[in-house]
Tab-separated table of C-alpha atoms in Angstrom:
chain	number	residue	atom	x	y	z
A	1	UNK	CA	-6.110	21.551	-29.405
A	2	UNK	CA	-6.071	18.900	-26.712
A	3	UNK	CA	-5.731	20.033	-23.099
A	4	UNK	CA	-2.838	18.558	-21.122
A	5	UNK	CA	-3.737	15.537	-18.998
A	6	UNK	CA	-2.759	14.492	-15.496
A	7	UNK	CA	0.194	12.450	-16.730
A	8	UNK	CA	1.664	15.510	-18.454
A	9	UNK	CA	2.519	16.854	-14.971
A	10	UNK	CA	6.018	16.318	-13.608
A	11	UNK	CA	6.678	13.470	-11.174
A	12	UNK	CA	7.223	16.009	-8.380
A	13	UNK	CA	3.819	17.605	-8.938
A	14	UNK	CA	2.085	14.211	-9.119
A	15	UNK	CA	3.866	13.149	-5.912
A	16	UNK	CA	2.622	16.303	-4.197
A	17	UNK	CA	-0.943	15.451	-5.245
A	18	UNK	CA	-0.623	11.812	-4.177
A	19	UNK	CA	0.449	12.819	-0.662
A	20	UNK	CA	-3.197	13.781	0.007
A	21	UNK	CA	-4.503	10.280	-0.748
A	22	UNK	CA	-5.182	7.536	1.759
A	23	UNK	CA	-3.142	4.327	1.727
A	24	UNK	CA	-6.110	2.533	0.167
A	25	UNK	CA	-6.350	5.125	-2.611
A	26	UNK	CA	-2.600	4.920	-3.238
A	27	UNK	CA	-2.970	1.185	-3.797
A	28	UNK	CA	-5.624	1.888	-6.422
A	29	UNK	CA	-3.550	4.578	-8.120
A	30	UNK	CA	-0.532	2.267	-8.242
A	31	UNK	CA	-2.491	-0.084	-10.513
A	32	UNK	CA	-3.442	2.589	-13.085
A	33	UNK	CA	-0.244	2.597	-15.127
A	34	UNK	CA	3.476	1.937	-14.788
A	35	UNK	CA	4.392	5.580	-14.150
A	36	UNK	CA	1.834	6.063	-11.372
A	37	UNK	CA	2.892	2.699	-9.956
A	38	UNK	CA	6.476	3.915	-9.696
A	39	UNK	CA	5.549	7.294	-8.236
A	40	UNK	CA	3.150	5.746	-5.712
A	41	UNK	CA	6.019	3.677	-4.272
A	42	UNK	CA	7.818	6.846	-3.134
A	43	UNK	CA	8.925	6.455	0.490
A	44	UNK	CA	7.511	9.838	1.473
A	45	UNK	CA	3.984	8.499	0.867
A	46	UNK	CA	4.381	5.469	3.131
A	47	UNK	CA	5.583	6.841	6.485
A	48	UNK	CA	2.211	5.864	7.950
A	49	UNK	CA	0.003	3.273	6.339
A	50	UNK	CA	-3.611	2.639	7.201
A	51	UNK	CA	-5.541	-0.121	5.494
A	52	UNK	CA	-9.041	0.430	6.841
A	53	UNK	CA	-11.000	-1.732	4.422
A	54	UNK	CA	-10.934	-5.486	4.233
A	55	UNK	CA	-8.389	-6.771	1.728
A	56	UNK	CA	-7.827	-10.214	0.287
A	57	UNK	CA	-4.586	-11.797	1.496
A	58	UNK	CA	-2.905	-11.175	-1.871
A	59	UNK	CA	-3.970	-7.511	-1.862
A	60	UNK	CA	-2.560	-7.146	1.631
A	61	UNK	CA	0.720	-8.702	0.498
A	62	UNK	CA	0.863	-6.107	-2.302
A	63	UNK	CA	0.159	-3.351	0.221
A	64	UNK	CA	2.990	-4.588	2.429
A	65	UNK	CA	5.365	-4.316	-0.533
A	66	UNK	CA	4.962	-0.507	-0.369
A	67	UNK	CA	6.325	-0.345	3.177
A	68	UNK	CA	9.984	0.374	3.914
A	69	UNK	CA	12.402	1.090	6.729
A	70	UNK	CA	11.034	4.630	7.069
A	71	UNK	CA	7.469	3.423	7.671
A	72	UNK	CA	6.645	4.340	11.258
A	73	UNK	CA	3.194	2.817	11.688
A	74	UNK	CA	0.873	0.378	9.984
A	75	UNK	CA	-2.787	-0.136	10.768
A	76	UNK	CA	-4.536	-3.151	9.289
A	77	UNK	CA	-8.260	-3.495	9.960
A	78	UNK	CA	-8.620	-6.996	8.570
A	79	UNK	CA	-8.685	-8.989	5.409
A	80	UNK	CA	-11.224	-10.981	3.465
A	81	UNK	CA	-11.296	-14.726	3.643
A	82	UNK	CA	-11.182	-16.484	0.323
A	83	UNK	CA	-13.082	-19.749	-0.012
A	84	UNK	CA	-10.414	-21.737	-1.792
A	85	UNK	CA	-7.475	-19.876	-0.321
A	86	UNK	CA	-4.261	-21.793	-0.080
A	87	UNK	CA	-2.538	-22.156	3.250
A	88	UNK	CA	0.708	-20.989	1.626
A	89	UNK	CA	-0.784	-17.531	1.028
A	90	UNK	CA	-1.601	-17.096	4.706
A	91	UNK	CA	1.806	-18.410	5.776
A	92	UNK	CA	3.505	-15.999	3.382
A	93	UNK	CA	1.378	-13.112	4.670
A	94	UNK	CA	2.239	-14.025	8.269
A	95	UNK	CA	5.913	-14.133	7.349
A	96	UNK	CA	5.639	-10.667	5.777
A	97	UNK	CA	4.013	-9.227	8.902
A	98	UNK	CA	6.599	-10.891	11.150
A	99	UNK	CA	9.362	-9.393	9.024
A	100	UNK	CA	7.837	-5.923	9.337
A	101	UNK	CA	7.193	-5.904	13.067
A	102	UNK	CA	10.775	-5.187	14.259
A	103	UNK	CA	11.065	-2.272	11.812
A	104	UNK	CA	7.802	-0.508	12.598
A	105	UNK	CA	7.118	1.266	15.874
A	106	UNK	CA	3.341	0.710	15.675
A	107	UNK	CA	1.767	-2.324	14.041
A	108	UNK	CA	-1.959	-2.700	14.636
A	109	UNK	CA	-3.428	-5.988	13.453
A	110	UNK	CA	-6.859	-7.170	14.545
A	111	UNK	CA	-6.949	-10.485	16.373
């Protein structure tokens, strides 16, 4: 007999477990499968977001997609430069951060 796996748990139980993960870990979990991707977007997990490891611009854009009107603070420690990065990616990222700033009480971005 096969023992029940993690995904056999209810969404509520998985959400309770995910609340102990860091923002960086939630990003990783969101990529595992569709169900975990949906659960990891729950607003209760993203009241405070802290991205303390360098991310590529596209990864940071994905991270920003998790944020919502209930997000109270965002801390971004930096992002990796990509050799052949297109200017459009950076402009889009800047636009995303500009859009977020009025909605978030604390936005920490390194200069």
